CSV table of C-alpha atoms in Angstrom, one decimal:
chain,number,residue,atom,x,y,z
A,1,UNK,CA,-15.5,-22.9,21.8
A,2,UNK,CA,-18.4,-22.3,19.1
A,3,UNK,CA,-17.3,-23.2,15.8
A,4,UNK,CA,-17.6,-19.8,14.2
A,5,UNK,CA,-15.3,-18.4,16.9
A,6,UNK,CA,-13.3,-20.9,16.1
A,7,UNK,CA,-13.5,-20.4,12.4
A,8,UNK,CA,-12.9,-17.0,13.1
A,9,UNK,CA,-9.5,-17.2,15.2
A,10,UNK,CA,-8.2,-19.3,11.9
A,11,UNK,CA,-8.5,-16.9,9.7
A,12,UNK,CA,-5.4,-15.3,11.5
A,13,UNK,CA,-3.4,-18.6,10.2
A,14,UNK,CA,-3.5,-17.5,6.4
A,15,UNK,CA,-3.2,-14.2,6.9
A,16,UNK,CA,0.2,-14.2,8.9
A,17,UNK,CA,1.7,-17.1,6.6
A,18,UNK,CA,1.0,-14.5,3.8
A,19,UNK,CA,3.5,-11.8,6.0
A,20,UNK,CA,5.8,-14.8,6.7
A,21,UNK,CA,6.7,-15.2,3.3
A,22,UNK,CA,6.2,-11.5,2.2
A,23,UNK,CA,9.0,-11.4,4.9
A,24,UNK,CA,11.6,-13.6,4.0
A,25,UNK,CA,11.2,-12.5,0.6
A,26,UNK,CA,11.8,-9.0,2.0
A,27,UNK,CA,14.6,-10.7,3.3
A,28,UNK,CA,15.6,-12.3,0.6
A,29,UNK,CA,15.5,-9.0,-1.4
A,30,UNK,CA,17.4,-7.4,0.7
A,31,UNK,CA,20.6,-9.8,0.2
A,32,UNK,CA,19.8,-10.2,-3.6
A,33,UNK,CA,19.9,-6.4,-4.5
A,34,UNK,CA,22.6,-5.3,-2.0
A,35,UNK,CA,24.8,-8.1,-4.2
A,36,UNK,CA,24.0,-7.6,-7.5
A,37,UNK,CA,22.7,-3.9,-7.4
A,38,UNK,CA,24.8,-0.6,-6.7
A,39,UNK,CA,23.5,2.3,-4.6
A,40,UNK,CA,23.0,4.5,-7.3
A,41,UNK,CA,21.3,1.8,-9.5
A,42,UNK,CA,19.2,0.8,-7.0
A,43,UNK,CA,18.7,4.7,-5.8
A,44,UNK,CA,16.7,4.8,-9.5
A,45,UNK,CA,14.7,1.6,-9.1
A,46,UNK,CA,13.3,2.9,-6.2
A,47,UNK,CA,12.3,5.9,-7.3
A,48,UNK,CA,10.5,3.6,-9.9
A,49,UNK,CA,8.6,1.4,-7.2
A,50,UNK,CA,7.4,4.8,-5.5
A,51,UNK,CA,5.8,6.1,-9.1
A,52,UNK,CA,4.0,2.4,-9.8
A,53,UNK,CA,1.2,2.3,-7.1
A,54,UNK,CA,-0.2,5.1,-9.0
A,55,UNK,CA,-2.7,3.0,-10.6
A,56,UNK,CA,-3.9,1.7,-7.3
A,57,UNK,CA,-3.4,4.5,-5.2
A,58,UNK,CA,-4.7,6.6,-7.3
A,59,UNK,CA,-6.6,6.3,-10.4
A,60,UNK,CA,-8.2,3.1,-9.7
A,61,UNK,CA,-8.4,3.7,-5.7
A,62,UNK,CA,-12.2,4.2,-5.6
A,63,UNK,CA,-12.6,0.8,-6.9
A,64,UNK,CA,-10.1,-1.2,-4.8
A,65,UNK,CA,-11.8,0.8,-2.0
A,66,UNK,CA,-15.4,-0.1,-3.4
A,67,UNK,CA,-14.5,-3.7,-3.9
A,68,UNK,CA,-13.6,-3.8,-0.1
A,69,UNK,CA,-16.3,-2.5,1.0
A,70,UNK,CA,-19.1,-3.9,-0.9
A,71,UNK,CA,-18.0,-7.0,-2.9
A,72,UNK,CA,-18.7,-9.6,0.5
A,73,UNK,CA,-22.4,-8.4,0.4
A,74,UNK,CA,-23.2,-7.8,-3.1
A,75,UNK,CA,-25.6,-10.9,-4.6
A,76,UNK,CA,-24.7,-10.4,-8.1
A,77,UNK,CA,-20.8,-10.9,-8.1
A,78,UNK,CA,-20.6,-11.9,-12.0
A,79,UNK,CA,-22.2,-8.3,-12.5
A,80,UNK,CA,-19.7,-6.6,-10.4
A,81,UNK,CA,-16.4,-7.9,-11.4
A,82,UNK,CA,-17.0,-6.9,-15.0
A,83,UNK,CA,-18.3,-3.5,-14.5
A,84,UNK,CA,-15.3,-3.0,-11.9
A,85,UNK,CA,-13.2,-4.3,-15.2
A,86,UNK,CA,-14.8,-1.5,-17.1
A,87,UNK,CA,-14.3,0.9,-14.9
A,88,UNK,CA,-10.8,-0.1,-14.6
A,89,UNK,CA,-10.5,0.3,-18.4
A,90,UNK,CA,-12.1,3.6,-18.8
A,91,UNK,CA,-9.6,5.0,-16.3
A,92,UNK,CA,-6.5,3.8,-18.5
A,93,UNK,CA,-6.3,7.1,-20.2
A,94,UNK,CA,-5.8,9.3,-17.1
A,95,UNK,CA,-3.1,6.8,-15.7
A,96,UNK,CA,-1.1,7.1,-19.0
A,97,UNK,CA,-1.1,10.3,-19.0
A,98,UNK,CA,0.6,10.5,-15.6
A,99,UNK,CA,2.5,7.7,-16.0
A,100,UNK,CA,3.6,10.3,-19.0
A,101,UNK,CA,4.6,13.0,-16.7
A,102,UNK,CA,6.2,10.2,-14.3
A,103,UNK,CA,9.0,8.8,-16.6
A,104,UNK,CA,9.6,12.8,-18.1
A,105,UNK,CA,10.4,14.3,-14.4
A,106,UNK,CA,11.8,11.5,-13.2
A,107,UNK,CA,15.2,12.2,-11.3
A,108,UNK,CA,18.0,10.4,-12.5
A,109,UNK,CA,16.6,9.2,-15.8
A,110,UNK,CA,18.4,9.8,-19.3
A,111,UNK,CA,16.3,11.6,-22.4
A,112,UNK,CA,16.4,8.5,-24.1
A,113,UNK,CA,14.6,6.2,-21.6
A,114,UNK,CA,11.5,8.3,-21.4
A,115,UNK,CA,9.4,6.8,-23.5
A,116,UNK,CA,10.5,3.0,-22.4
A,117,UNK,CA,10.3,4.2,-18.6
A,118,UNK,CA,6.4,5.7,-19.2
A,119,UNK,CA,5.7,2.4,-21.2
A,120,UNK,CA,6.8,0.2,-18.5
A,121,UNK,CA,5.5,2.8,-15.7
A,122,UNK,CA,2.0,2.2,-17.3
A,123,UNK,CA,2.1,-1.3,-17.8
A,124,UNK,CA,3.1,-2.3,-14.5
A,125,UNK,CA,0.8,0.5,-13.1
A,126,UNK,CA,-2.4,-0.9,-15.1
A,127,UNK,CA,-1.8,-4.5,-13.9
A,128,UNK,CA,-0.9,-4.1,-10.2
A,129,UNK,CA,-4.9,-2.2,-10.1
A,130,UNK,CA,-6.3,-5.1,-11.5
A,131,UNK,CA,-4.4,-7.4,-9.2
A,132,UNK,CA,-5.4,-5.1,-6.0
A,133,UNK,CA,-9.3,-4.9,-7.2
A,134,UNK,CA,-9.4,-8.9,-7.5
A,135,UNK,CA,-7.4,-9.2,-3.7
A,136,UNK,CA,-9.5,-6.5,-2.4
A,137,UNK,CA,-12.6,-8.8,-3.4
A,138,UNK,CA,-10.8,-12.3,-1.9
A,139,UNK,CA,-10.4,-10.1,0.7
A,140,UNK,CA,-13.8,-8.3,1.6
A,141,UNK,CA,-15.5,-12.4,1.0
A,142,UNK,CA,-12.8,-13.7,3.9
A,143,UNK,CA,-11.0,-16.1,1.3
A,144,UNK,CA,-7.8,-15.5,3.2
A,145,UNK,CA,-6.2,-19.0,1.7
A,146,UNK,CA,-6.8,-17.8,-1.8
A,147,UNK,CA,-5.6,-14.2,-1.3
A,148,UNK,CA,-2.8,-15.9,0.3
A,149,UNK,CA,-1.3,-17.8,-2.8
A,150,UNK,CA,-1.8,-14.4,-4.8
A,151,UNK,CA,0.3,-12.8,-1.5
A,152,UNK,CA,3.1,-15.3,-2.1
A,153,UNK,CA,3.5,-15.0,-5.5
A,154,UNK,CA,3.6,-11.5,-5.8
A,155,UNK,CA,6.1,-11.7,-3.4
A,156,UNK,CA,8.2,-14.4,-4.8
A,157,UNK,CA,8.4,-12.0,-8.1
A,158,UNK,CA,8.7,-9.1,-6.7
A,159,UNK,CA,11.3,-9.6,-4.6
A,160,UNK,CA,13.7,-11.7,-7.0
A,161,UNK,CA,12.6,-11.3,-10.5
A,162,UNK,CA,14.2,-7.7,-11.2
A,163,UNK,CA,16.9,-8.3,-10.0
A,164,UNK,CA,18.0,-11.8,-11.5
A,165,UNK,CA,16.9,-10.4,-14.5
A,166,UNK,CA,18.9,-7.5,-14.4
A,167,UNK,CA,21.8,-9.6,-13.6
A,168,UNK,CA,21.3,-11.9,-15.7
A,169,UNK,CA,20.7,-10.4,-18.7
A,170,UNK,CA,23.5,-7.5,-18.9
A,171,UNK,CA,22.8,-5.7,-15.9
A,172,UNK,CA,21.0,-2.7,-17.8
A,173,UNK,CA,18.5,-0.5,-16.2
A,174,UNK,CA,15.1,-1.1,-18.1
A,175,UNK,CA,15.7,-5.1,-17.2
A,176,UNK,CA,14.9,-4.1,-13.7
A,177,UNK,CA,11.7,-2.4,-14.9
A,178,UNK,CA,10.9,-4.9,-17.3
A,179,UNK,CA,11.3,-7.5,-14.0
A,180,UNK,CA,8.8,-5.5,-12.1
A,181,UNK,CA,6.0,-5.9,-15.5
A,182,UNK,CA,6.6,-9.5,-15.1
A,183,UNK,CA,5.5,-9.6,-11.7
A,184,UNK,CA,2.6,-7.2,-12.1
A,185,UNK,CA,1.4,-9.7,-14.4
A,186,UNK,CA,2.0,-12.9,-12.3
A,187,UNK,CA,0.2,-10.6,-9.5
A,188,UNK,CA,-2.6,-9.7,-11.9
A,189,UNK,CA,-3.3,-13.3,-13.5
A,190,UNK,CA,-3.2,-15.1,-10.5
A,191,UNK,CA,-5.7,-12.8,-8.0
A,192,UNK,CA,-8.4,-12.7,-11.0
A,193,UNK,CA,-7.7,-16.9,-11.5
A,194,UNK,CA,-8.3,-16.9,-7.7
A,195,UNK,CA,-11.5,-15.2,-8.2
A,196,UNK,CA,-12.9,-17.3,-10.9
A,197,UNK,CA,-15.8,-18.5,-8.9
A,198,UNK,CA,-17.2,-15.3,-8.9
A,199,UNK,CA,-16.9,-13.5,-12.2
A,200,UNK,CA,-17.3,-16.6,-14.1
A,201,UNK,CA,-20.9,-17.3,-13.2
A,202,UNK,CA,-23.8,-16.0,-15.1
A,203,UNK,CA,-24.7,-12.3,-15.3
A,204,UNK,CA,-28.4,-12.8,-13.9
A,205,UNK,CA,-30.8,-10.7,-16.1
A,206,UNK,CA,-32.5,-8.6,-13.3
A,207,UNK,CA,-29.2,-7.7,-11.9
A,208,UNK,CA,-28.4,-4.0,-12.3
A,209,UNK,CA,-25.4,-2.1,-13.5
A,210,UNK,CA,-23.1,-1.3,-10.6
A,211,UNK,CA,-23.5,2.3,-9.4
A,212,UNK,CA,-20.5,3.3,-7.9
A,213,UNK,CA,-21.1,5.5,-5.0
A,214,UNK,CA,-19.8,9.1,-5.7
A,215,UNK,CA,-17.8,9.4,-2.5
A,216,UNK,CA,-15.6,6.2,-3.9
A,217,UNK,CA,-15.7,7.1,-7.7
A,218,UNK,CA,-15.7,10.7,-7.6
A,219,UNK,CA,-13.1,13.3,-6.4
A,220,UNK,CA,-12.8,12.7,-2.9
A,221,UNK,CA,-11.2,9.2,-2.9
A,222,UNK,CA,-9.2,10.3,-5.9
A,223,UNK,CA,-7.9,13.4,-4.3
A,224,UNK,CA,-7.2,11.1,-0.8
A,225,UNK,CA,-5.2,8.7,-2.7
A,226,UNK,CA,-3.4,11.0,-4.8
A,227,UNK,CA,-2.3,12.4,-1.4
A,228,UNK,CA,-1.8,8.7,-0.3
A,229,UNK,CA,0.9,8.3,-3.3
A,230,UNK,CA,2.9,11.0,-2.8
A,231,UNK,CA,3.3,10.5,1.0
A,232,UNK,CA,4.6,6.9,0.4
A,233,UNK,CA,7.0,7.7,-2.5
A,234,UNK,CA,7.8,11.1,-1.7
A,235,UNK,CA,11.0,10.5,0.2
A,236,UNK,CA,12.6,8.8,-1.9
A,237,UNK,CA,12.4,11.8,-4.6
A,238,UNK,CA,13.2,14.4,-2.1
A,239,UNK,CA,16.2,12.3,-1.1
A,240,UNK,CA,16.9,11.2,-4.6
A,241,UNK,CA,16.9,15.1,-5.5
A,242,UNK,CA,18.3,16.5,-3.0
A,243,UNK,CA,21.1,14.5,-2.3
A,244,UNK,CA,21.6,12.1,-5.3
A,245,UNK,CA,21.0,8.6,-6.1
A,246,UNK,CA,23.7,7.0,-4.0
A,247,UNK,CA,21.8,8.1,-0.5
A,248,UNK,CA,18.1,7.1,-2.7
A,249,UNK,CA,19.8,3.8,-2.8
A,250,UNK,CA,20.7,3.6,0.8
A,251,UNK,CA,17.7,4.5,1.8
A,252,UNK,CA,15.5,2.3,-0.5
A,253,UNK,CA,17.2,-0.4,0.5
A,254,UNK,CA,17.2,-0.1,4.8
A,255,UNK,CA,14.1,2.0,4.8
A,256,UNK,CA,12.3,0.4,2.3
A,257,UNK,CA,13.2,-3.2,4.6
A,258,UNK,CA,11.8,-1.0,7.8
A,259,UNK,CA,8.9,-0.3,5.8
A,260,UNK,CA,8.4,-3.9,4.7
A,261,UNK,CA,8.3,-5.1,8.6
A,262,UNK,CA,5.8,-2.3,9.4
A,263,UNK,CA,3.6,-2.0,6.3
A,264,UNK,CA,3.2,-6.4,6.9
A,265,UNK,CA,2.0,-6.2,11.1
A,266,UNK,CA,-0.1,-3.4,9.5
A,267,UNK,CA,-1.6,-5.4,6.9
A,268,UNK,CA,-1.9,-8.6,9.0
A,269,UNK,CA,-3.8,-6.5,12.0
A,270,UNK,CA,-6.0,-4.6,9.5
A,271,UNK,CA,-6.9,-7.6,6.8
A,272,UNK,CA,-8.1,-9.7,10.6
A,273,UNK,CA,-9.6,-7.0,12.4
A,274,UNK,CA,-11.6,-5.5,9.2
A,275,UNK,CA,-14.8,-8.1,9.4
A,276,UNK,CA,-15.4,-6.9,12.9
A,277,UNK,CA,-14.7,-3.2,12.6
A,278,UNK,CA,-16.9,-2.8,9.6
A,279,UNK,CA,-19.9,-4.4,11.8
A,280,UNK,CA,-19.3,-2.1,14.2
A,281,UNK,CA,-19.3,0.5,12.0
A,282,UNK,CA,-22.7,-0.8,10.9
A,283,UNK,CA,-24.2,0.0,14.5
A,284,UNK,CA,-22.2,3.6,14.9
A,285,UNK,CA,-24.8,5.8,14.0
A,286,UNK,CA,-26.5,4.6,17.2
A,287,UNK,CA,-23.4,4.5,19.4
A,288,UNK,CA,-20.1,5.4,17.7
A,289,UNK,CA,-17.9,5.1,21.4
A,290,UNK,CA,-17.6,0.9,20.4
A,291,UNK,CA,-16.2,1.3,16.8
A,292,UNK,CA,-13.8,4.7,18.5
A,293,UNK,CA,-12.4,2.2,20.7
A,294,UNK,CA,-11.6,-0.5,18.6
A,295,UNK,CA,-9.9,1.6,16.6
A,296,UNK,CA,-7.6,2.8,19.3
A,297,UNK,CA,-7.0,-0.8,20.2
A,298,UNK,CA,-6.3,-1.7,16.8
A,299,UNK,CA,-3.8,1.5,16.3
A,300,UNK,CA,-1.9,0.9,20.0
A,301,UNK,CA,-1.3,-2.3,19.0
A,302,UNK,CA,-0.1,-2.6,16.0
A,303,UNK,CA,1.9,1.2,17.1
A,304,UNK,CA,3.8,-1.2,19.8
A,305,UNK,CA,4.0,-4.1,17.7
A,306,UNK,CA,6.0,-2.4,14.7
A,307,UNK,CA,8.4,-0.4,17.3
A,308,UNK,CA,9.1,-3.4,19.2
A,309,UNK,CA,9.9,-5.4,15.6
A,310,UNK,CA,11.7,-2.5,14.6
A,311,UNK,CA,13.7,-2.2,17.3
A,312,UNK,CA,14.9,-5.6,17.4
A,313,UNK,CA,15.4,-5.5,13.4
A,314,UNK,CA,18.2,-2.3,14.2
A,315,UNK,CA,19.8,-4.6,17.1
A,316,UNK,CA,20.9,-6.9,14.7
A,317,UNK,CA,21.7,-5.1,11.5
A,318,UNK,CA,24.9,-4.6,12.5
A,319,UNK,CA,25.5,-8.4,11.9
A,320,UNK,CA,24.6,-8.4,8.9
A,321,UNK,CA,26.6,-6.6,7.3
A,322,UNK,CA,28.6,-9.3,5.3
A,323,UNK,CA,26.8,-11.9,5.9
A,324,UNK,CA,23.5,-10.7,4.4
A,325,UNK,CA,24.2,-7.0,3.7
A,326,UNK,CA,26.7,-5.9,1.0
A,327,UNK,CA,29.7,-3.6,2.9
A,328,UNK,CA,29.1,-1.2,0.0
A,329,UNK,CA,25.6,-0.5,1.9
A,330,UNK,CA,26.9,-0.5,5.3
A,331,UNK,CA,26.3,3.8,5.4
A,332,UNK,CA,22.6,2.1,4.6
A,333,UNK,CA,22.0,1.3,8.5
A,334,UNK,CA,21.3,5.1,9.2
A,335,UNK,CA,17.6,4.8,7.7
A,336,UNK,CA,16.6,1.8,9.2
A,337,UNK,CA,14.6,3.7,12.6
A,338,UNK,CA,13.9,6.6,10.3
A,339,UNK,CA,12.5,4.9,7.5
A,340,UNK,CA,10.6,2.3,9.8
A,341,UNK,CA,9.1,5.1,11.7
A,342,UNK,CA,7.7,6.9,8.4
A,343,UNK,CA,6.1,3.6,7.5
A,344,UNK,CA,4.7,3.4,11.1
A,345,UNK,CA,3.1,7.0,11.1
A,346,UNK,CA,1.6,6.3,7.7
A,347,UNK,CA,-0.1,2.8,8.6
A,348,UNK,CA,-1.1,4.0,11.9
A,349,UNK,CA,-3.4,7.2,9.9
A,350,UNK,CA,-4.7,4.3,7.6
A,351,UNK,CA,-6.1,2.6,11.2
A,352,UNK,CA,-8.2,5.5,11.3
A,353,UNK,CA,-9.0,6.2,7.8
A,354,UNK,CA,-10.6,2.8,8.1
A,355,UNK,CA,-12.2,4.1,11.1
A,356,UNK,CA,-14.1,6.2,9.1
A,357,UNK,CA,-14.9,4.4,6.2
A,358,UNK,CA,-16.7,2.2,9.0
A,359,UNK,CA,-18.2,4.6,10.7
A,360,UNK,CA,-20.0,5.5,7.3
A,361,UNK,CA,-18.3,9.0,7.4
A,362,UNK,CA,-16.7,9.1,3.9
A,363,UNK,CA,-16.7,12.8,3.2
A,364,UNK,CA,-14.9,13.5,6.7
A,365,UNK,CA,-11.6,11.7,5.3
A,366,UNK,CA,-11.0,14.5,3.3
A,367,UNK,CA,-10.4,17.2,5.8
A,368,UNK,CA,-8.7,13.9,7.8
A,369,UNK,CA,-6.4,12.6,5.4
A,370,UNK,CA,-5.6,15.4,3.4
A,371,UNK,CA,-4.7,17.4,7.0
A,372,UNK,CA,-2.3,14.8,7.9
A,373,UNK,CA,-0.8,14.2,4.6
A,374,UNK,CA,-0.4,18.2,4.1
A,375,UNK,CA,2.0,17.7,7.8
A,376,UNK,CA,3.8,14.9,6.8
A,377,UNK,CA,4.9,16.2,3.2
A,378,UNK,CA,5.6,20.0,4.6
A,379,UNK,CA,7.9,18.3,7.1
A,380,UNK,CA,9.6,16.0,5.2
A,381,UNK,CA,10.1,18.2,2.4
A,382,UNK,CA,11.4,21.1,4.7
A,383,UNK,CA,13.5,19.2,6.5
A,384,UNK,CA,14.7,17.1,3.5
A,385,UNK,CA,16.1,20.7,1.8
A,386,UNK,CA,17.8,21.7,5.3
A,387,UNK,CA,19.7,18.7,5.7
A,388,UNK,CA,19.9,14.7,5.9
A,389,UNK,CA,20.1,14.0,9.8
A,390,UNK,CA,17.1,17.0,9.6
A,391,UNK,CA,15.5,14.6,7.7
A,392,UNK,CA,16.0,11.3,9.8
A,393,UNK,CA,14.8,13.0,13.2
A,394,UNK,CA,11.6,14.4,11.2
A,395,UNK,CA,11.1,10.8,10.1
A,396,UNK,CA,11.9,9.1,13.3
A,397,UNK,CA,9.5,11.3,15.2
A,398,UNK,CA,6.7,11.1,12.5
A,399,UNK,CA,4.5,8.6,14.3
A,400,UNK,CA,3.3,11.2,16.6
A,401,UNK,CA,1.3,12.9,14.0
A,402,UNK,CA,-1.5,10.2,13.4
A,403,UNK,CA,-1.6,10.5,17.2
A,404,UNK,CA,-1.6,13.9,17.7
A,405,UNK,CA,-3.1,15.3,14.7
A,406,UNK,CA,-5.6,11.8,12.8
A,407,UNK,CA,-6.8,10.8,15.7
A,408,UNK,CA,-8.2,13.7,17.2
A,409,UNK,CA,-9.6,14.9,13.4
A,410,UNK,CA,-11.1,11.6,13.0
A,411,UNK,CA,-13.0,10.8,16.5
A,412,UNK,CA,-14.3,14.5,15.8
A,413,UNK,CA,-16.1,13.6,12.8
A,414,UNK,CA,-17.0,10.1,14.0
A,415,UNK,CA,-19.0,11.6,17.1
A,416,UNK,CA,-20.9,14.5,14.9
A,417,UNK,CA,-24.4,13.8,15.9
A,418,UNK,CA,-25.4,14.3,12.0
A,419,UNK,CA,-22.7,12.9,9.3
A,420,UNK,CA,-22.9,14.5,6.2
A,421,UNK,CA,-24.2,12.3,3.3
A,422,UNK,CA,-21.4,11.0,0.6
A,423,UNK,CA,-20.3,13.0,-2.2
């Protein structure tokens, strides 16, 4: 075995220790807040969690996206982590103004949290951007055991800081968001410490200001990821909405664990596989059939993967109830499959919206994405209004969308003979 296979088939070993612990403090989670949270307490937090990506899923999206994409063969790294800081900055306006909007619609909120809830909202919101742009750089530069430790302790706080604090310190609402600021922070610090090496070294003279390319800085990624956020949170308003905070809390806590397992084979698959699909990518406009295929691979893989984990994870959930589960959640069971299969359909379209960024065919994930969020949302909002077990047969079925719908969308645009340039 040649040493840079070899080197190659160890990047895997960081990568799934990173899931491992994400996992068992999933786990861990899961026992903590079904003890010391009720339903309708925790119904509210999760409605929180869905409204805090915002920054990263949206405002600051291009430049977690750019990062990726670019930051592994850019020469003048000093250069480009502070003008992606200053892009970050500029953009802090927009997200508190709809981290504004956030706290005042809120469901479940009282009048005299809003201004506490948009503070905290934007905080937390700011912080986990920075903390993405800096992984999405340890990332794209294959320094899997650095992005590890920032893995693990964003996991470690996530997972148990809210909570303890909120139990610790008089069990009152805004502890729970305040826990969530802390980790944002610890998330924050530690991925830019990790980068050190990079943005600490001299900005070189003839090195020029970063252009951002339109298609990531402009409003096609923002309009993507804006989609992007409100598929991943949306359920958990709609429930929350339409049929109170106890069921939101029921299903943020089994459907947010389903999500957990699938959202980490996802991200384990994806962070390995990314390297190699991005060189193939590189050769597509000669011969996309190579990078089509690896997608597929990638996509059936981790599609049987998640199911089979999934499955198990509902075999045993019955035991543990009690023993890991609060009784007062045992109505929670109900969204693991559903919940699980949401998470699946939605990682499985990110398979091919990497497909495309690959492929070079930025301006084709618009008609993609946007397509097969518009599906998801209409159905999950329809069926979310007619009726709960409406609802979880919608979500259990979704994964045959990205199927049926992403994948043919996407392999149309990847074999256009002329792509169009980026916006």
């Amino acid at each position: 075995m040649s040493g840079s296979a070899s080197n190659s088939r160890l990047r895997i070993v960081p990568i799934l220790l990173a899931q491992v612990v994400g996992l068992a403090c999933g786990i861990g989670g899961l026992w903590l807040n079904s003890q010391l949270l009720a339903p309708a307490t925790l119904g509210f937090y999760g409605v929180f969690l869905s409204v805090v990506p915002i920054g990263a899923w949206v405002v600051h999206a291009g430049l977690i996206k750019y990062a990726n994409r670019h930051w592994a063969a850019s020469s003048a790294r000093a250069r480009l982590s502070r003008d992606l800081v200053a892009a970050w900055a500029r953009r802090l306006p927009w997200l508190a103004a709809l981290a504004g909007v956030a706290a005042w619609v809120m469901p479940g909120r009282h009048s005299a949290e809003t201004i506490f809830l948009g503070v905290m909202l934007f905080i937390a919101a700011a912080l986990l951007s920075l903390g993405a742009i800096a992984q999405a750089a340890l990332q794209a530069r294959q320094a899997h055991w650095r992005d590890c430790a920032v893995t693990v302790g964003s996991s470690v706080t996530r997972s148990f800081g809210p909570p303890l604090l909120y139990a610790s310190l008089g069990g009152s609402a805004f502890l729970l968001w305040l826990g969530f600021g802390l980790h944002a922070v610890v998330l924050a610090a530690l991925g830019w410490w990790m980068l050190r090496a990079d943005w600490r070294g001299p900005v070189m003279k003839a090195s020029a200001k970063t252009d951002f390319a339109a298609a990531y800085e402009g409003p096609l990624f923002t309009t993507l990821a804006l989609a992007s956020w409100i598929v991943s949170g949306m359920n958990r308003w709609l429930i929350a909405s339409f049929h109170g905070p106890t069921e939101a809390g029921y299903f943020t806590l089994m459907g947010g664990a389903a999500v957990i397992i699938t959202a980490m084979l996802g991200t384990a698959i994806l962070q390995y596989a990314q390297p190699g699909l991005f060189a193939l990518g590189d050769q597509a406009a000669r011969n996309p059939t190579p990078l089509a295929r690896r997608a597929d691979l990638l996509a059936l893989s981790y599609t049987l993967l998640a199911a089979l984990a999934l499955g198990s994870f509902q075999l045993a959930a019955p035991l543990l109830i009690g023993p890991l589960i609060n009784p007062i959640y045992a109505n929670a069971l109900g969204w693991l499959l559903p919940g699980g299969g949401f998470g699946i359909a939605t990682m499985t379209a990110l398979i091919y919206h990497n497909l495309l960024l690959a492929g070079r065919r930025e301006r084709a994930c618009g008609p993609v994405d946007l397509t097969t969020a518009a599906v998801l949302i209409g159905g999950s909002a329809f069926s979310a209004a007619t009726s709960l077990p409406g609802l979880k047969l919608w979500l259990l079925f979704s994964p045959l969308v990205p199927w049926l719908l992403t994948r043919t969308l996407a392999r149309h645009y990847l074999f256009k003979p002329a792509p169009a340039p980026a916006l």
